[in-house]
Amino acid sequence: QVQLVESGGGLVQPGGSLRLSCTASGRIFGLNKMGWYRQAPGKERELVATITSGGTTDYADSVKGRFTISSNNAKNTVYLQMNSLEPEDTAGYYCSAQVLARGIYWGQGTQVTVSS
């Protein structure tokens, strides 16, 4: 099994910043991509950003220019720096880890609330 531990969510005012972290442990041999998804109440889970073990990144159009995903492969950790946060970014944020030949694993989620 793969365990994912997330941290960094919270309440922030519009225009503010937060940094999410997620560390993978367990059977992570073959870990080749990590990322973040989010789900707001009444909506489907959607991609926020992903990063491969080689450093290739992908972003949702709605966060390009505001969010930055990065990773520390030695620590099996992925980060999401979120700047210029908007109320529309309010959601549960879920870390994902893709392991070659074994599928995708999910974290428990961390809440991000953007409100004045």
mmCIF file with all atom_site columns, C-alpha atoms in Angstrom:
data_model
loop_
_atom_site.group_PDB
_atom_site.id
_atom_site.type_symbol
_atom_site.label_atom_id
_atom_site.label_alt_id
_atom_site.label_comp_id
_atom_site.label_asym_id
_atom_site.label_entity_id
_atom_site.label_seq_id
_atom_site.pdbx_PDB_ins_code
_atom_site.Cartn_x
_atom_site.Cartn_y
_atom_site.Cartn_z
_atom_site.occupancy
_atom_site.B_iso_or_equiv
_atom_site.pdbx_formal_charge
_atom_site.auth_seq_id
_atom_site.auth_comp_id
_atom_site.auth_asym_id
_atom_site.auth_atom_id
_atom_site.pdbx_PDB_model_num
ATOM 1   C CA . GLN A 1 1   ? 0.000   0.000  0.000   1.00 0.00 ? 1   GLN A CA 1
ATOM 2   C CA . VAL A 1 2   ? 0.898   3.644  -0.420  1.00 0.00 ? 2   VAL A CA 1
ATOM 3   C CA . GLN A 1 3   ? 0.190   6.207  2.269   1.00 0.00 ? 3   GLN A CA 1
ATOM 4   C CA . LEU A 1 4   ? -0.143  9.900  1.496   1.00 0.00 ? 4   LEU A CA 1
ATOM 5   C CA . VAL A 1 5   ? -0.026  12.512 4.246   1.00 0.00 ? 5   VAL A CA 1
ATOM 6   C CA . GLU A 1 6   ? -1.150  16.029 3.355   1.00 0.00 ? 6   GLU A CA 1
ATOM 7   C CA . SER A 1 7   ? -0.707  19.280 5.228   1.00 0.00 ? 7   SER A CA 1
ATOM 8   C CA . GLY A 1 8   ? -1.016  23.013 4.740   1.00 0.00 ? 8   GLY A CA 1
ATOM 9   C CA . GLY A 1 9   ? -4.696  23.706 4.199   1.00 0.00 ? 9   GLY A CA 1
ATOM 10  C CA . GLY A 1 10  ? -6.630  26.385 6.038   1.00 0.00 ? 10  GLY A CA 1
ATOM 11  C CA . LEU A 1 11  ? -8.550  29.638 5.847   1.00 0.00 ? 11  LEU A CA 1
ATOM 12  C CA . VAL A 1 12  ? -7.101  32.527 3.856   1.00 0.00 ? 12  VAL A CA 1
ATOM 13  C CA . GLN A 1 13  ? -8.413  35.836 2.558   1.00 0.00 ? 13  GLN A CA 1
ATOM 14  C CA . PRO A 1 14  ? -8.839  36.473 -1.172  1.00 0.00 ? 14  PRO A CA 1
ATOM 15  C CA . GLY A 1 15  ? -5.508  37.370 -2.698  1.00 0.00 ? 15  GLY A CA 1
ATOM 16  C CA . GLY A 1 16  ? -3.626  35.414 -0.081  1.00 0.00 ? 16  GLY A CA 1
ATOM 17  C CA . SER A 1 17  ? -1.330  32.400 -0.359  1.00 0.00 ? 17  SER A CA 1
ATOM 18  C CA . LEU A 1 18  ? -1.100  28.874 0.991   1.00 0.00 ? 18  LEU A CA 1
ATOM 19  C CA . ARG A 1 19  ? 1.362   26.035 0.494   1.00 0.00 ? 19  ARG A CA 1
ATOM 20  C CA . LEU A 1 20  ? 0.227   22.434 0.517   1.00 0.00 ? 20  LEU A CA 1
ATOM 21  C CA . SER A 1 21  ? 2.560   19.492 1.099   1.00 0.00 ? 21  SER A CA 1
ATOM 22  C CA . CYS A 1 22  ? 2.089   15.768 0.556   1.00 0.00 ? 22  CYS A CA 1
ATOM 23  C CA . THR A 1 23  ? 4.517   12.985 1.441   1.00 0.00 ? 23  THR A CA 1
ATOM 24  C CA . ALA A 1 24  ? 4.236   9.450  0.100   1.00 0.00 ? 24  ALA A CA 1
ATOM 25  C CA . SER A 1 25  ? 5.409   6.370  1.982   1.00 0.00 ? 25  SER A CA 1
ATOM 26  C CA . GLY A 1 26  ? 4.992   2.597  1.876   1.00 0.00 ? 26  GLY A CA 1
ATOM 27  C CA . ARG A 1 27  ? 5.237   0.609  -1.359  1.00 0.00 ? 27  ARG A CA 1
ATOM 28  C CA . ILE A 1 28  ? 6.316   3.515  -3.534  1.00 0.00 ? 28  ILE A CA 1
ATOM 29  C CA . PHE A 1 29  ? 8.738   1.708  -5.836  1.00 0.00 ? 29  PHE A CA 1
ATOM 30  C CA . GLY A 1 30  ? 7.667   2.805  -9.314  1.00 0.00 ? 30  GLY A CA 1
ATOM 31  C CA . LEU A 1 31  ? 6.203   6.119  -8.152  1.00 0.00 ? 31  LEU A CA 1
ATOM 32  C CA . ASN A 1 32  ? 6.214   8.162  -11.343 1.00 0.00 ? 32  ASN A CA 1
ATOM 33  C CA . LYS A 1 33  ? 3.725   10.981 -10.905 1.00 0.00 ? 33  LYS A CA 1
ATOM 34  C CA . MET A 1 34  ? 2.212   12.969 -8.053  1.00 0.00 ? 34  MET A CA 1
ATOM 35  C CA . GLY A 1 35  ? -0.342  15.705 -8.078  1.00 0.00 ? 35  GLY A CA 1
ATOM 36  C CA . TRP A 1 36  ? -3.240  17.600 -6.591  1.00 0.00 ? 36  TRP A CA 1
ATOM 37  C CA . TYR A 1 37  ? -6.930  17.447 -7.326  1.00 0.00 ? 37  TYR A CA 1
ATOM 38  C CA . ARG A 1 38  ? -9.738  19.368 -5.712  1.00 0.00 ? 38  ARG A CA 1
ATOM 39  C CA . GLN A 1 39  ? -13.426 18.911 -5.088  1.00 0.00 ? 39  GLN A CA 1
ATOM 40  C CA . ALA A 1 40  ? -15.893 21.598 -4.098  1.00 0.00 ? 40  ALA A CA 1
ATOM 41  C CA . PRO A 1 41  ? -19.308 20.778 -2.606  1.00 0.00 ? 41  PRO A CA 1
ATOM 42  C CA . GLY A 1 42  ? -21.695 19.570 -5.293  1.00 0.00 ? 42  GLY A CA 1
ATOM 43  C CA . LYS A 1 43  ? -18.977 19.372 -7.929  1.00 0.00 ? 43  LYS A CA 1
ATOM 44  C CA . GLU A 1 44  ? -16.834 16.628 -9.396  1.00 0.00 ? 44  GLU A CA 1
ATOM 45  C CA . ARG A 1 45  ? -13.202 16.164 -8.463  1.00 0.00 ? 45  ARG A CA 1
ATOM 46  C CA . GLU A 1 46  ? -10.966 18.057 -10.887 1.00 0.00 ? 46  GLU A CA 1
ATOM 47  C CA . LEU A 1 47  ? -7.296  18.203 -11.742 1.00 0.00 ? 47  LEU A CA 1
ATOM 48  C CA . VAL A 1 48  ? -5.308  21.073 -10.249 1.00 0.00 ? 48  VAL A CA 1
ATOM 49  C CA . ALA A 1 49  ? -1.730  20.154 -11.132 1.00 0.00 ? 49  ALA A CA 1
ATOM 50  C CA . THR A 1 50  ? 0.542   17.148 -11.587 1.00 0.00 ? 50  THR A CA 1
ATOM 51  C CA . ILE A 1 51  ? 4.277   16.598 -11.783 1.00 0.00 ? 51  ILE A CA 1
ATOM 52  C CA . THR A 1 52  ? 6.149   13.558 -13.057 1.00 0.00 ? 52  THR A CA 1
ATOM 53  C CA . SER A 1 53  ? 9.299   12.112 -11.545 1.00 0.00 ? 53  SER A CA 1
ATOM 54  C CA . GLY A 1 54  ? 11.139  13.741 -14.432 1.00 0.00 ? 54  GLY A CA 1
ATOM 55  C CA . GLY A 1 55  ? 9.753   17.170 -13.563 1.00 0.00 ? 55  GLY A CA 1
ATOM 56  C CA . THR A 1 56  ? 7.123   17.562 -16.269 1.00 0.00 ? 56  THR A CA 1
ATOM 57  C CA . THR A 1 57  ? 4.193   19.591 -14.985 1.00 0.00 ? 57  THR A CA 1
ATOM 58  C CA . ASP A 1 58  ? 0.565   19.993 -15.995 1.00 0.00 ? 58  ASP A CA 1
ATOM 59  C CA . TYR A 1 59  ? -1.933  22.568 -14.730 1.00 0.00 ? 59  TYR A CA 1
ATOM 60  C CA . ALA A 1 60  ? -5.620  23.256 -14.958 1.00 0.00 ? 60  ALA A CA 1
ATOM 61  C CA . ASP A 1 61  ? -6.264  26.412 -16.966 1.00 0.00 ? 61  ASP A CA 1
ATOM 62  C CA . SER A 1 62  ? -7.984  27.984 -13.969 1.00 0.00 ? 62  SER A CA 1
ATOM 63  C CA . VAL A 1 63  ? -4.801  27.933 -11.866 1.00 0.00 ? 63  VAL A CA 1
ATOM 64  C CA . LYS A 1 64  ? -2.094  28.641 -14.441 1.00 0.00 ? 64  LYS A CA 1
ATOM 65  C CA . GLY A 1 65  ? 0.019   31.605 -13.412 1.00 0.00 ? 65  GLY A CA 1
ATOM 66  C CA . ARG A 1 66  ? -1.214  31.425 -9.808  1.00 0.00 ? 66  ARG A CA 1
ATOM 67  C CA . PHE A 1 67  ? -0.300  27.926 -8.580  1.00 0.00 ? 67  PHE A CA 1
ATOM 68  C CA . THR A 1 68  ? 3.067   26.183 -8.799  1.00 0.00 ? 68  THR A CA 1
ATOM 69  C CA . ILE A 1 69  ? 3.653   22.480 -8.259  1.00 0.00 ? 69  ILE A CA 1
ATOM 70  C CA . SER A 1 70  ? 7.081   21.201 -7.277  1.00 0.00 ? 70  SER A CA 1
ATOM 71  C CA . SER A 1 71  ? 8.574   18.085 -5.779  1.00 0.00 ? 71  SER A CA 1
ATOM 72  C CA . ASN A 1 72  ? 11.464  16.692 -3.786  1.00 0.00 ? 72  ASN A CA 1
ATOM 73  C CA . ASN A 1 73  ? 11.981  13.202 -5.176  1.00 0.00 ? 73  ASN A CA 1
ATOM 74  C CA . ALA A 1 74  ? 14.426  12.258 -2.429  1.00 0.00 ? 74  ALA A CA 1
ATOM 75  C CA . LYS A 1 75  ? 11.688  12.928 0.135   1.00 0.00 ? 75  LYS A CA 1
ATOM 76  C CA . ASN A 1 76  ? 8.813   11.612 -2.021  1.00 0.00 ? 76  ASN A CA 1
ATOM 77  C CA . THR A 1 77  ? 7.098   14.907 -1.372  1.00 0.00 ? 77  THR A CA 1
ATOM 78  C CA . VAL A 1 78  ? 5.069   17.167 -3.606  1.00 0.00 ? 78  VAL A CA 1
ATOM 79  C CA . TYR A 1 79  ? 4.215   20.798 -2.915  1.00 0.00 ? 79  TYR A CA 1
ATOM 80  C CA . LEU A 1 80  ? 1.552   23.130 -4.235  1.00 0.00 ? 80  LEU A CA 1
ATOM 81  C CA . GLN A 1 81  ? 2.240   26.832 -3.829  1.00 0.00 ? 81  GLN A CA 1
ATOM 82  C CA . MET A 1 82  ? -1.032  28.689 -4.250  1.00 0.00 ? 82  MET A CA 1
ATOM 83  C CA . ASN A 1 83  ? -0.923  32.457 -4.760  1.00 0.00 ? 83  ASN A CA 1
ATOM 84  C CA . SER A 1 84  ? -3.605  35.021 -5.558  1.00 0.00 ? 84  SER A CA 1
ATOM 85  C CA . LEU A 1 85  ? -6.233  32.735 -4.110  1.00 0.00 ? 85  LEU A CA 1
ATOM 86  C CA . GLU A 1 86  ? -9.849  33.344 -5.071  1.00 0.00 ? 86  GLU A CA 1
ATOM 87  C CA . PRO A 1 87  ? -13.092 32.249 -3.398  1.00 0.00 ? 87  PRO A CA 1
ATOM 88  C CA . GLU A 1 88  ? -13.580 29.877 -6.343  1.00 0.00 ? 88  GLU A CA 1
ATOM 89  C CA . ASP A 1 89  ? -10.491 27.976 -5.160  1.00 0.00 ? 89  ASP A CA 1
ATOM 90  C CA . THR A 1 90  ? -12.343 26.886 -2.029  1.00 0.00 ? 90  THR A CA 1
ATOM 91  C CA . ALA A 1 91  ? -12.426 23.075 -2.007  1.00 0.00 ? 91  ALA A CA 1
ATOM 92  C CA . GLY A 1 92  ? -11.044 19.935 -0.495  1.00 0.00 ? 92  GLY A CA 1
ATOM 93  C CA . TYR A 1 93  ? -7.598  19.360 -1.994  1.00 0.00 ? 93  TYR A CA 1
ATOM 94  C CA . TYR A 1 94  ? -6.478  15.772 -2.498  1.00 0.00 ? 94  TYR A CA 1
ATOM 95  C CA . CYS A 1 95  ? -2.977  14.511 -3.120  1.00 0.00 ? 95  CYS A CA 1
ATOM 96  C CA . SER A 1 96  ? -2.539  11.736 -5.667  1.00 0.00 ? 96  SER A CA 1
ATOM 97  C CA . ALA A 1 97  ? 0.310   9.344  -6.372  1.00 0.00 ? 97  ALA A CA 1
ATOM 98  C CA . GLN A 1 98  ? 0.583   7.216  -9.498  1.00 0.00 ? 98  GLN A CA 1
ATOM 99  C CA . VAL A 1 99  ? 2.618   4.036  -9.136  1.00 0.00 ? 99  VAL A CA 1
ATOM 100 C CA . LEU A 1 100 ? 3.674   2.168  -12.261 1.00 0.00 ? 100 LEU A CA 1
ATOM 101 C CA . ALA A 1 101 ? 1.560   -0.938 -12.869 1.00 0.00 ? 101 ALA A CA 1
ATOM 102 C CA . ARG A 1 102 ? -0.392  -0.470 -9.622  1.00 0.00 ? 102 ARG A CA 1
ATOM 103 C CA . GLY A 1 103 ? -2.601  2.544  -10.181 1.00 0.00 ? 103 GLY A CA 1
ATOM 104 C CA . ILE A 1 104 ? -3.399  5.776  -8.388  1.00 0.00 ? 104 ILE A CA 1
ATOM 105 C CA . TYR A 1 105 ? -3.533  6.336  -4.646  1.00 0.00 ? 105 TYR A CA 1
ATOM 106 C CA . TRP A 1 106 ? -5.243  9.195  -2.831  1.00 0.00 ? 106 TRP A CA 1
ATOM 107 C CA . GLY A 1 107 ? -4.692  11.153 0.348   1.00 0.00 ? 107 GLY A CA 1
ATOM 108 C CA . GLN A 1 108 ? -7.408  11.984 2.873   1.00 0.00 ? 108 GLN A CA 1
ATOM 109 C CA . GLY A 1 109 ? -7.679  15.568 1.682   1.00 0.00 ? 109 GLY A CA 1
ATOM 110 C CA . THR A 1 110 ? -7.056  18.966 3.217   1.00 0.00 ? 110 THR A CA 1
ATOM 111 C CA . GLN A 1 111 ? -9.568  21.819 3.210   1.00 0.00 ? 111 GLN A CA 1
ATOM 112 C CA . VAL A 1 112 ? -8.743  25.163 1.620   1.00 0.00 ? 112 VAL A CA 1
ATOM 113 C CA . THR A 1 113 ? -11.208 27.981 2.281   1.00 0.00 ? 113 THR A CA 1
ATOM 114 C CA . VAL A 1 114 ? -10.804 31.385 0.662   1.00 0.00 ? 114 VAL A CA 1
ATOM 115 C CA . SER A 1 115 ? -13.044 33.939 2.295   1.00 0.00 ? 115 SER A CA 1
ATOM 116 C CA . SER A 1 116 ? -12.995 37.423 3.748   1.00 0.00 ? 116 SER A CA 1
#
